[in-house]
PDB file of N, CA, C and O in Angstrom:
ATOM      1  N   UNK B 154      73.045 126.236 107.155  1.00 54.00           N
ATOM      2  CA  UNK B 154      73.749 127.261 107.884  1.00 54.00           C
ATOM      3  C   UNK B 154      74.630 126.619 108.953  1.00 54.00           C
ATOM      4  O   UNK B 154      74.292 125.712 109.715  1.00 54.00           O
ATOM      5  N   UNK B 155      75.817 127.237 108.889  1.00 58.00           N
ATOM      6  CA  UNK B 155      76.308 126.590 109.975  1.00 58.00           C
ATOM      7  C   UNK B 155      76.726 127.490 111.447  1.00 58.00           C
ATOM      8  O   UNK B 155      77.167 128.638 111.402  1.00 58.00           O
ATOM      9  N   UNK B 156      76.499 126.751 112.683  1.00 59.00           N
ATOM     10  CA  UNK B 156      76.180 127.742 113.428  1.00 59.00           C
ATOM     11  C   UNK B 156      77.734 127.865 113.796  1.00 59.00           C
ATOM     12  O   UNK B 156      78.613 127.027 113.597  1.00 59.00           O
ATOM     13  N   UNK B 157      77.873 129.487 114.552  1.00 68.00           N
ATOM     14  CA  UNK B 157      79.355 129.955 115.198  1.00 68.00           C
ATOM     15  C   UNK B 157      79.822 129.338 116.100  1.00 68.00           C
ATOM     16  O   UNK B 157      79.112 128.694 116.873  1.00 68.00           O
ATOM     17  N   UNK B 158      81.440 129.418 116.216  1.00 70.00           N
ATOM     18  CA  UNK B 158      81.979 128.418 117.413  1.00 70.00           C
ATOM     19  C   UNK B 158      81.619 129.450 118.727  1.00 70.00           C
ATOM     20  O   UNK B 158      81.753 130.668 118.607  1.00 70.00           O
ATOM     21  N   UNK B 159      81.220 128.919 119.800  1.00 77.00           N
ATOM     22  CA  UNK B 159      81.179 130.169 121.280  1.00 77.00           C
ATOM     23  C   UNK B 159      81.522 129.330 121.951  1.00 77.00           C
ATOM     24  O   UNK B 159      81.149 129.634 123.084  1.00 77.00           O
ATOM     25  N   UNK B 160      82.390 127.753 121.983  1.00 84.00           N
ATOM     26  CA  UNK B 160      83.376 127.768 122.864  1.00 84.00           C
ATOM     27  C   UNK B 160      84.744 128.472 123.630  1.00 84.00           C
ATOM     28  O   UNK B 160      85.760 128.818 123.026  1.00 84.00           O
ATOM     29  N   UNK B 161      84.564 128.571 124.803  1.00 88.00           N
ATOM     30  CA  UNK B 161      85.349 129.460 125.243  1.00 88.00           C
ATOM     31  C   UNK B 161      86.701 129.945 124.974  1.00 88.00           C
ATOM     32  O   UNK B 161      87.252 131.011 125.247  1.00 88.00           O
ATOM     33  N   UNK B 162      87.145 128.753 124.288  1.00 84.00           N
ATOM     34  CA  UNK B 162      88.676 128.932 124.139  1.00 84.00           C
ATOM     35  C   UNK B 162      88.397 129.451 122.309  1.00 84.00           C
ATOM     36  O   UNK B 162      89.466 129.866 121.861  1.00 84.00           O
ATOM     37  N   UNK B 163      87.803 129.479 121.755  1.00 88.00           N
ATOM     38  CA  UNK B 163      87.295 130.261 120.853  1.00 88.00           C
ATOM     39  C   UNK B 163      86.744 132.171 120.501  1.00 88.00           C
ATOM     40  O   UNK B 163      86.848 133.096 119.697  1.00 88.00           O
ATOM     41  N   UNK B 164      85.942 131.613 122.255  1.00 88.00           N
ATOM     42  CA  UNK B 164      85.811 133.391 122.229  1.00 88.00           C
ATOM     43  C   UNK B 164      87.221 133.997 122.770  1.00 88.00           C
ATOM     44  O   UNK B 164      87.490 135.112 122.324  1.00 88.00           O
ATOM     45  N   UNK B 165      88.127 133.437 123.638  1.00 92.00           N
ATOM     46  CA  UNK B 165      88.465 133.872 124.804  1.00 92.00           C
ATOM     47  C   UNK B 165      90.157 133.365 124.023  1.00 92.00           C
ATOM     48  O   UNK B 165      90.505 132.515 124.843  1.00 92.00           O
ATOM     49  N   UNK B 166      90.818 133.400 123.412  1.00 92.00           N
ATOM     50  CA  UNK B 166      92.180 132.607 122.947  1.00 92.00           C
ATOM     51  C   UNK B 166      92.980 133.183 123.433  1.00 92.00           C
ATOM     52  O   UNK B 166      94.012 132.600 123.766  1.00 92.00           O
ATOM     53  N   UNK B 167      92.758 135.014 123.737  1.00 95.00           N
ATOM     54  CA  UNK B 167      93.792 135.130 124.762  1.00 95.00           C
ATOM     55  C   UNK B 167      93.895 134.612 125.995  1.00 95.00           C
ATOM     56  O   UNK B 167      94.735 134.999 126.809  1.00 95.00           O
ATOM     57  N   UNK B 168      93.226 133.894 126.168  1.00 95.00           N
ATOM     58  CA  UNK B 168      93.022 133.181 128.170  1.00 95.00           C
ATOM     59  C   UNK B 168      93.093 132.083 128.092  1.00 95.00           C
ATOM     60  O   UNK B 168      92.946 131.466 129.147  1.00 95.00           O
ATOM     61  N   UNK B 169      93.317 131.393 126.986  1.00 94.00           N
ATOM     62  CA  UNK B 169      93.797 129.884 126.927  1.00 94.00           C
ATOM     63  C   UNK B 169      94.414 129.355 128.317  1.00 94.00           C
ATOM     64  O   UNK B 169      93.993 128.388 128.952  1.00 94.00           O
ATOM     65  N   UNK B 170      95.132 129.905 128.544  1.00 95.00           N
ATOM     66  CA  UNK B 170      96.094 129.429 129.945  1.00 95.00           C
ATOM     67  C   UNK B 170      95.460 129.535 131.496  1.00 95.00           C
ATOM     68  O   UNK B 170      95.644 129.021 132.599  1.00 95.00           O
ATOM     69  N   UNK B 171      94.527 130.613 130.816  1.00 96.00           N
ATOM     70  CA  UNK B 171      94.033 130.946 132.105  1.00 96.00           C
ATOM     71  C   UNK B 171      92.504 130.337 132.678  1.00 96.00           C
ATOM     72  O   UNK B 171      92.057 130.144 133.808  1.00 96.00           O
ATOM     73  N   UNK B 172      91.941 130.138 131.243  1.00 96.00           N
ATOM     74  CA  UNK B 172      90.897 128.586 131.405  1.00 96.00           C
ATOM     75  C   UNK B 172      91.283 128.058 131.775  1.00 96.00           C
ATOM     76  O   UNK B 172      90.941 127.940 132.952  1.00 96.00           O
ATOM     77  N   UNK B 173      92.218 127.284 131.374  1.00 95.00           N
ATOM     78  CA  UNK B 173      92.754 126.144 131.910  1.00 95.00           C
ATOM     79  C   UNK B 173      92.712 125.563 133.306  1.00 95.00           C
ATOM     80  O   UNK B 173      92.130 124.618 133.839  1.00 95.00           O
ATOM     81  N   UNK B 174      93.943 126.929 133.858  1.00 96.00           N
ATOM     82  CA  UNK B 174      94.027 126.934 135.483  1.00 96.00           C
ATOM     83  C   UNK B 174      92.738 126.743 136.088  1.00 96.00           C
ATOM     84  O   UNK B 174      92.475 125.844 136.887  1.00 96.00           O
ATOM     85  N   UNK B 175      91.929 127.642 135.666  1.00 97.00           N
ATOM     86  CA  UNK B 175      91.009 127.899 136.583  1.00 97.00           C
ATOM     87  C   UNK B 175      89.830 127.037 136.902  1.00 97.00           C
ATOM     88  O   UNK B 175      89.105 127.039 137.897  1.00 97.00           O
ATOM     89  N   UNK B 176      89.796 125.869 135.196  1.00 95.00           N
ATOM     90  CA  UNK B 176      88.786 125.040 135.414  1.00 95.00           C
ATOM     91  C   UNK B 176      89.473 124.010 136.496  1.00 95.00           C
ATOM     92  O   UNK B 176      88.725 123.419 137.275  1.00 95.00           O
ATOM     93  N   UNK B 177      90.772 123.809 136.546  1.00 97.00           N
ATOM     94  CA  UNK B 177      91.490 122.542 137.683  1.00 97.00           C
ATOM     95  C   UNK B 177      91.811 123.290 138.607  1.00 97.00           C
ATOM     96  O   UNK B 177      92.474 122.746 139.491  1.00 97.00           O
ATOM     97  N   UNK B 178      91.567 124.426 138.742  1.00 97.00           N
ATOM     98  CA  UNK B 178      92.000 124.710 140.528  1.00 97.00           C
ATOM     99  C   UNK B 178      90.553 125.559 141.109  1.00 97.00           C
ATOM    100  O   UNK B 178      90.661 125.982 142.259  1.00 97.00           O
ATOM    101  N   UNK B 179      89.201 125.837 140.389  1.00 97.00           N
ATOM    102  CA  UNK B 179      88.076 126.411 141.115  1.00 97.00           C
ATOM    103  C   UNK B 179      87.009 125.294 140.380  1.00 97.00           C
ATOM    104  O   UNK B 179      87.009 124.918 139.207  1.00 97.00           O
ATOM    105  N   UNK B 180      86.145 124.922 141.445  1.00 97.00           N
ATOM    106  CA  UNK B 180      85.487 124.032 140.797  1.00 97.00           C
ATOM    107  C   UNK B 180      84.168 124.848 140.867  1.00 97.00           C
ATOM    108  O   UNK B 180      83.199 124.254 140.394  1.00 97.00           O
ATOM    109  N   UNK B 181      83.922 126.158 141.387  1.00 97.00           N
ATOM    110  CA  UNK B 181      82.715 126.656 140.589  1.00 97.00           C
ATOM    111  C   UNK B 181      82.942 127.312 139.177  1.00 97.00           C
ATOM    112  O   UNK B 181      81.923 127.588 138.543  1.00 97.00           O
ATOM    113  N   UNK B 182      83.847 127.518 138.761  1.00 97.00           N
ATOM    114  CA  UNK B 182      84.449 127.722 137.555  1.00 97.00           C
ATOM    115  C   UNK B 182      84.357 126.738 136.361  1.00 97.00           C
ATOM    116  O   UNK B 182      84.186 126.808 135.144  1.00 97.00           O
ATOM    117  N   UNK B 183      84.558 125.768 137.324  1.00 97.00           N
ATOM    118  CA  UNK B 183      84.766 124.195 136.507  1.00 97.00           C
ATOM    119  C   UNK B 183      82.798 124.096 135.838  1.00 97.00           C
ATOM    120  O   UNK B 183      82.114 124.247 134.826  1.00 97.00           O
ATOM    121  N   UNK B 184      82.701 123.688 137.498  1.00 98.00           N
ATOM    122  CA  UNK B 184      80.796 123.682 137.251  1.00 98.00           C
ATOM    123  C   UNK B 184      80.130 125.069 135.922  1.00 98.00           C
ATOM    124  O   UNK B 184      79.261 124.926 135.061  1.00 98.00           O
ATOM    125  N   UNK B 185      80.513 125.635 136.077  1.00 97.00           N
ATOM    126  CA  UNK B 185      79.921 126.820 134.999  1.00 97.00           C
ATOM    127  C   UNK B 185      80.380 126.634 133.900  1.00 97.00           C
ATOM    128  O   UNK B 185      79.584 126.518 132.968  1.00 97.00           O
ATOM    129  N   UNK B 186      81.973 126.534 133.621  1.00 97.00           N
ATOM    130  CA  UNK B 186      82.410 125.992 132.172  1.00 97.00           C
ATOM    131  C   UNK B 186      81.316 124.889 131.664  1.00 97.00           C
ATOM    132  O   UNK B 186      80.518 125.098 130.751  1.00 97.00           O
ATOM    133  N   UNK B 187      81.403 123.860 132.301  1.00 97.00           N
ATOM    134  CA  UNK B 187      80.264 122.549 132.130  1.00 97.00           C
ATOM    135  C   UNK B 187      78.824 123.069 131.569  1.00 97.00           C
ATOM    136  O   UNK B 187      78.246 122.891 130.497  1.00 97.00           O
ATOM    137  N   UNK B 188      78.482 123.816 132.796  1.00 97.00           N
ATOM    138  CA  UNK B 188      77.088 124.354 132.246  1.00 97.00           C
ATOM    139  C   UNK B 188      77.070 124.962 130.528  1.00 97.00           C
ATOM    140  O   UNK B 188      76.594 124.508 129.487  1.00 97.00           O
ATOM    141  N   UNK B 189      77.768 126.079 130.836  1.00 97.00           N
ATOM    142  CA  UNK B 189      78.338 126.931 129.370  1.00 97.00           C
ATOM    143  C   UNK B 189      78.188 125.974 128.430  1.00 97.00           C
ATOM    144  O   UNK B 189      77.057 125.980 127.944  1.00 97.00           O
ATOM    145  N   UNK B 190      78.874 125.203 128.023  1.00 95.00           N
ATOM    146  CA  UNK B 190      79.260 124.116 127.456  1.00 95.00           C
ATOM    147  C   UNK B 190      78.306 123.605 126.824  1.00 95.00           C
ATOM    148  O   UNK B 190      78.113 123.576 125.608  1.00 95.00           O
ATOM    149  N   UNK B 191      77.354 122.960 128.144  1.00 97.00           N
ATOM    150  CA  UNK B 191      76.114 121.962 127.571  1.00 97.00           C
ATOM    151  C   UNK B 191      75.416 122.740 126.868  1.00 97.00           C
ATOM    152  O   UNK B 191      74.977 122.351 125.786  1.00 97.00           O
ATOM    153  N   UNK B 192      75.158 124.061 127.360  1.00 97.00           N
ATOM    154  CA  UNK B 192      74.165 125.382 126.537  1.00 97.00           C
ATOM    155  C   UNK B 192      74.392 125.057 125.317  1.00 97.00           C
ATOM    156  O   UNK B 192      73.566 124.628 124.512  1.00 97.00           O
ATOM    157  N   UNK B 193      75.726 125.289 125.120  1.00 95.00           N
ATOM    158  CA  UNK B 193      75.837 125.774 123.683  1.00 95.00           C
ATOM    159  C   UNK B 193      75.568 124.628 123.092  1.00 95.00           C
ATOM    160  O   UNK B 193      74.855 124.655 122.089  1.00 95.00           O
ATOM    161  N   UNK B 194      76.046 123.462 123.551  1.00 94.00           N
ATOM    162  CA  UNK B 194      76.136 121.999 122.660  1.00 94.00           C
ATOM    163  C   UNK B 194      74.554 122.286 122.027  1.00 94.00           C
ATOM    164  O   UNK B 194      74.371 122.388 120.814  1.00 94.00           O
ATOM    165  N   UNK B 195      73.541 122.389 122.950  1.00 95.00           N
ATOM    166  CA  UNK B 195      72.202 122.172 122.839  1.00 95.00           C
ATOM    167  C   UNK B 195      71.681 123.200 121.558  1.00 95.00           C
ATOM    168  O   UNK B 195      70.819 122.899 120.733  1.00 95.00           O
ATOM    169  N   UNK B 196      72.453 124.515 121.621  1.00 95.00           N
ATOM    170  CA  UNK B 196      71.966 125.401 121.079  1.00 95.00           C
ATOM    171  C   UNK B 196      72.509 125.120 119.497  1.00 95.00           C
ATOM    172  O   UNK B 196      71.924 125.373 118.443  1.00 95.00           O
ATOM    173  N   UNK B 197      73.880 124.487 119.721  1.00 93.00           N
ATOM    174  CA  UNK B 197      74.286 124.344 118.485  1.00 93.00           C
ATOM    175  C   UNK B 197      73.366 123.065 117.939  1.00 93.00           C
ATOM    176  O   UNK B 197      73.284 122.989 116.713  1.00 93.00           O
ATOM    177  N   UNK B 198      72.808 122.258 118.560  1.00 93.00           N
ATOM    178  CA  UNK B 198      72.162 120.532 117.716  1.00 93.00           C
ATOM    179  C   UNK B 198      70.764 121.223 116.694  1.00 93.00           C
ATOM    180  O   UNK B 198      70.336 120.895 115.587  1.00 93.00           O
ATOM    181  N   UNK B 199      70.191 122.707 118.040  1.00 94.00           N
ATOM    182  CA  UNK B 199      68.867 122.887 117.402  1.00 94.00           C
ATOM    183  C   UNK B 199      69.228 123.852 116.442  1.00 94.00           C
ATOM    184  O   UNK B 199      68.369 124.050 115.583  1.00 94.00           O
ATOM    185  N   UNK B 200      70.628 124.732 116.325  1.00 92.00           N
ATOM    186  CA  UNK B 200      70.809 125.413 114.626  1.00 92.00           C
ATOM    187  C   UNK B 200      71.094 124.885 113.677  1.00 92.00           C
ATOM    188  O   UNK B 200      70.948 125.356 112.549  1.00 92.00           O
ATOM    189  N   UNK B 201      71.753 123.343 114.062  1.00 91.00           N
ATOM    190  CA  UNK B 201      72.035 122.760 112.612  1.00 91.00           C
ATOM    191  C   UNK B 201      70.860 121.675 112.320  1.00 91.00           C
ATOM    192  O   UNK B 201      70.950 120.822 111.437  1.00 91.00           O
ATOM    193  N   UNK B 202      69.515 121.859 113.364  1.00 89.00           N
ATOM    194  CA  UNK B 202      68.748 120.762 113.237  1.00 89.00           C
ATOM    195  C   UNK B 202      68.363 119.435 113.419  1.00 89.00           C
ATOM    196  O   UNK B 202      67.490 118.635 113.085  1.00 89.00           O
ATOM    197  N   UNK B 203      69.353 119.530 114.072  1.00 90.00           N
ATOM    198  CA  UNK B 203      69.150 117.989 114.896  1.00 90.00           C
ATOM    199  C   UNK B 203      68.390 117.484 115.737  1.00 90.00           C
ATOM    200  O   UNK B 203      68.039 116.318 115.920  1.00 90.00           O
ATOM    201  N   UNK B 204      68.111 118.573 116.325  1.00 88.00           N
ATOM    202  CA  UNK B 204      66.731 118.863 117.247  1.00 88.00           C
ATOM    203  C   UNK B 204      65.819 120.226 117.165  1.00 88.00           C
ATOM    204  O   UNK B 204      66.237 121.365 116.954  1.00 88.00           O
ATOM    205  N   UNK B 205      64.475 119.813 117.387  1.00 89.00           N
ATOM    206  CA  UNK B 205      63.267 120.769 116.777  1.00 89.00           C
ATOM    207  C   UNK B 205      62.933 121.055 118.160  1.00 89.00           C
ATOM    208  O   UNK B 205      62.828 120.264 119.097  1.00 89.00           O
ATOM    209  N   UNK B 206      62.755 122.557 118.131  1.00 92.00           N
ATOM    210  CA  UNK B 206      62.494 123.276 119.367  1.00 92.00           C
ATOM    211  C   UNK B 206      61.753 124.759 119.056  1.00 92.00           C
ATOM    212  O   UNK B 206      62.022 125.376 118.025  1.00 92.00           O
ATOM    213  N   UNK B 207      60.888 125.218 119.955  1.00 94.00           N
ATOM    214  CA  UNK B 207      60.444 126.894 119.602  1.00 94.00           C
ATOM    215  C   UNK B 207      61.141 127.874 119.306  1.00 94.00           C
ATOM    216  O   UNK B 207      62.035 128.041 120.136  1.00 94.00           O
ATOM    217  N   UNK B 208      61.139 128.507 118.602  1.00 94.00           N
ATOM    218  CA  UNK B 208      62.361 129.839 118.516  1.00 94.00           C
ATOM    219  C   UNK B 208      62.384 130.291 120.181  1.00 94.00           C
ATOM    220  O   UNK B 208      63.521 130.632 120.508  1.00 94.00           O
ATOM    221  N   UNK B 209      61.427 130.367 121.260  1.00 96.00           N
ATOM    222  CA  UNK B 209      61.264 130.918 122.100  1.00 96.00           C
ATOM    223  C   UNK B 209      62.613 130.467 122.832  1.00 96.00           C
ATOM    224  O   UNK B 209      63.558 131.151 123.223  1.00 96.00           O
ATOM    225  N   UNK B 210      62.374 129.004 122.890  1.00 97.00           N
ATOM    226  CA  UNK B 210      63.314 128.130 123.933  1.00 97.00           C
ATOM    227  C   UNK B 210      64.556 128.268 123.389  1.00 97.00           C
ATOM    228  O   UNK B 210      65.600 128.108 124.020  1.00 97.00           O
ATOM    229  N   UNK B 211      64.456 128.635 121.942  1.00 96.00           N
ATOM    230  CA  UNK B 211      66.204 128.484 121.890  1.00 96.00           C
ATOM    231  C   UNK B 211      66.815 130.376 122.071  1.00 96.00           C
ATOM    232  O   UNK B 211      67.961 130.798 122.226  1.00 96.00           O
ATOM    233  N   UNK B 212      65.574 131.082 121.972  1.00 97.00           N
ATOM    234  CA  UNK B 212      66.417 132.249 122.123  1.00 97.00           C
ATOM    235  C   UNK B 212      66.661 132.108 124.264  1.00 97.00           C
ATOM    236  O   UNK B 212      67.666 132.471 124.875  1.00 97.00           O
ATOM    237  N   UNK B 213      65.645 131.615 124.755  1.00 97.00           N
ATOM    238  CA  UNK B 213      65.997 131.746 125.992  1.00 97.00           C
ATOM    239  C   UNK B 213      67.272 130.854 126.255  1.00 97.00           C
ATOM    240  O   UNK B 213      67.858 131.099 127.309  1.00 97.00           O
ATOM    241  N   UNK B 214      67.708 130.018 125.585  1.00 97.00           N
ATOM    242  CA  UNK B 214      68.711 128.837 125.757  1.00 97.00           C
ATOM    243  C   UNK B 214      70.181 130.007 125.506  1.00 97.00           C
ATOM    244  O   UNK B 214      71.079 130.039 126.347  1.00 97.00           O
ATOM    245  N   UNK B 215      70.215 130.986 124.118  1.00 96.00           N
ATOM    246  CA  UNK B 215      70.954 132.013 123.765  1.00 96.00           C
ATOM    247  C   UNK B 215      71.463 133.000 125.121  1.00 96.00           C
ATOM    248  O   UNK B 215      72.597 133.376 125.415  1.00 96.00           O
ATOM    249  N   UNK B 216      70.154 133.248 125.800  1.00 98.00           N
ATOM    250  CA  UNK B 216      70.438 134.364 126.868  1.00 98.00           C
ATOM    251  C   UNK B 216      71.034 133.376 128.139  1.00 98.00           C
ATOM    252  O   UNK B 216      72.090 133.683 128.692  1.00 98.00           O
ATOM    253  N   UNK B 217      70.517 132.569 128.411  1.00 98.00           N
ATOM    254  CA  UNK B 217      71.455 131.658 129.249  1.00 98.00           C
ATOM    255  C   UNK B 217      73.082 131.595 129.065  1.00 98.00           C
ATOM    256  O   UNK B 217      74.107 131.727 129.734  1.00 98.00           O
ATOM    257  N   UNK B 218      72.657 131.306 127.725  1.00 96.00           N
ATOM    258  CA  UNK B 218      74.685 131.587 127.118  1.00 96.00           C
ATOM    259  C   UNK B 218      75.488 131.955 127.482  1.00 96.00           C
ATOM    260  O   UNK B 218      76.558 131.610 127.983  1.00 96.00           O
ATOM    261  N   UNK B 219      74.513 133.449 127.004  1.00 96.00           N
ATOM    262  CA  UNK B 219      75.497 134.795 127.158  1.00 96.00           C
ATOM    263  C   UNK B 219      75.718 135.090 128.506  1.00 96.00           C
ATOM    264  O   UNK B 219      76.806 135.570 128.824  1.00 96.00           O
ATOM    265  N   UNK B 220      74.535 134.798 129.670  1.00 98.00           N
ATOM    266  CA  UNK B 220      74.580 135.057 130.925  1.00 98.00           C
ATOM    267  C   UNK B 220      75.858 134.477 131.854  1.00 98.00           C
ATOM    268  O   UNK B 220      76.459 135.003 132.792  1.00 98.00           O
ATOM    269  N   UNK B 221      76.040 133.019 131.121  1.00 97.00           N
ATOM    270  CA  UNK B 221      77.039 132.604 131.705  1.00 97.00           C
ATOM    271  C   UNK B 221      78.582 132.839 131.165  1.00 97.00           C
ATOM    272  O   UNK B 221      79.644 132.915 131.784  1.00 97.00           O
ATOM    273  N   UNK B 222      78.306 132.914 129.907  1.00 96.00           N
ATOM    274  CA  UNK B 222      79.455 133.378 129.573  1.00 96.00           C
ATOM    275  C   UNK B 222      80.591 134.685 129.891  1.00 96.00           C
ATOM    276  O   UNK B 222      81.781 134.832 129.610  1.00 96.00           O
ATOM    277  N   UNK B 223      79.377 135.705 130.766  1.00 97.00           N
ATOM    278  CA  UNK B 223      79.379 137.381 130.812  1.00 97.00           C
ATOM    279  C   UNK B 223      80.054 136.398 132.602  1.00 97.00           C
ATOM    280  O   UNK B 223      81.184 136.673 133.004  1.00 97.00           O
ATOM    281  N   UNK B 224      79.576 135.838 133.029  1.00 97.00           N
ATOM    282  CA  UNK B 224      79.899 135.651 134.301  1.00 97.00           C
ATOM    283  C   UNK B 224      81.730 134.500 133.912  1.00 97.00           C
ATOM    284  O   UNK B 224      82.869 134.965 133.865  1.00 97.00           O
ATOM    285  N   UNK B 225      81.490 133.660 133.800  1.00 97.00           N
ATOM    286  CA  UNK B 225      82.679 133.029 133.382  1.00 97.00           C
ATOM    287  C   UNK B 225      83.734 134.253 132.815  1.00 97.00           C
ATOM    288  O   UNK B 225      84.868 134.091 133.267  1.00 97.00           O
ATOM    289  N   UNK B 226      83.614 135.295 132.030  1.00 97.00           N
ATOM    290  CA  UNK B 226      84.232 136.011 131.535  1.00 97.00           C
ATOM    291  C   UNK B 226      84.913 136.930 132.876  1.00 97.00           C
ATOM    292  O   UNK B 226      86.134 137.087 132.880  1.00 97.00           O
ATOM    293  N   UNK B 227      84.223 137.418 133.805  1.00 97.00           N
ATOM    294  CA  UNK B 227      84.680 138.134 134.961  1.00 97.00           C
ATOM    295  C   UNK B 227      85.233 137.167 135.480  1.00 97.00           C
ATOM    296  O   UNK B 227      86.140 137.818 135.996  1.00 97.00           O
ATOM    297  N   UNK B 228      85.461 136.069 135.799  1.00 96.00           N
ATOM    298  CA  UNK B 228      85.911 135.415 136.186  1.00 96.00           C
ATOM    299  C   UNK B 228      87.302 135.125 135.957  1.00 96.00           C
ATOM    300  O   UNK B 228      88.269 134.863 136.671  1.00 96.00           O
ATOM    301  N   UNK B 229      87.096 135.253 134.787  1.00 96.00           N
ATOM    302  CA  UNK B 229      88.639 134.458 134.098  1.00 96.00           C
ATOM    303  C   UNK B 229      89.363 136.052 133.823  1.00 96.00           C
ATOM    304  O   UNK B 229      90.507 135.953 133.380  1.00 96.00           O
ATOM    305  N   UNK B 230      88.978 137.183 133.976  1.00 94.00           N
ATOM    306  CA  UNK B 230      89.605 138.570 133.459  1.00 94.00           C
ATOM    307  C   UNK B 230      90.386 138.574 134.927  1.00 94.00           C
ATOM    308  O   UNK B 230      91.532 139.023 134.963  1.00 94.00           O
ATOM    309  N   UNK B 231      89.905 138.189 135.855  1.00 89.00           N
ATOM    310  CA  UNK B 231      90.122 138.632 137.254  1.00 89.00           C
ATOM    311  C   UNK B 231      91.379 137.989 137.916  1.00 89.00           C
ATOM    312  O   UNK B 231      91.560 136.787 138.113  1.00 89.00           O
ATOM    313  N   UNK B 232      92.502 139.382 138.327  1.00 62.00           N
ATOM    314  CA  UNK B 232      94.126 138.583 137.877  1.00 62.00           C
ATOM    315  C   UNK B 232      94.446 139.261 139.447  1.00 62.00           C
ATOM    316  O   UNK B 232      95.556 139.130 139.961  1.00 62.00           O
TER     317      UNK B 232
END
């Protein structure tokens, strides 16, 4: 199985430009992209198996995701 892309510029392609800005001019923006990021990296190694983990930890790893992503998302909507 292969797991979905939920990098941001993936979910988000209309805001391409506006990622951008925001990761080089707010660096708690920056810091959370990063976080986001590592989530998913992690989440994606244990769907394609690369690493063995509880369903528990990876659904809590999922809600982390989304948590940050729901926050990064207000973020980047906000004009």
């Amino acid at each position: 199985m292969i797991p979905e892309k939920h990098d941001l510029h993936h979910e988000f392609p209309e805001y391409h430009d506006r990622i951008h800005e925001l990761k080089i001019s707010d660096a708690h923006f920056s810091r959370m992209f990063e976080e986001y990021h590592d989530v998913n990296r992690e989440v994606r190694r244990i769907e394609e198996g690369v690493e063995n983990t509880s369903d528990e930890y990876l659904e809590d790893l999922k809600k982390k995701r989304l948590l940050l992503k729901d926050c990064l998302y207000k973020m980047i909507a906000e004009t």
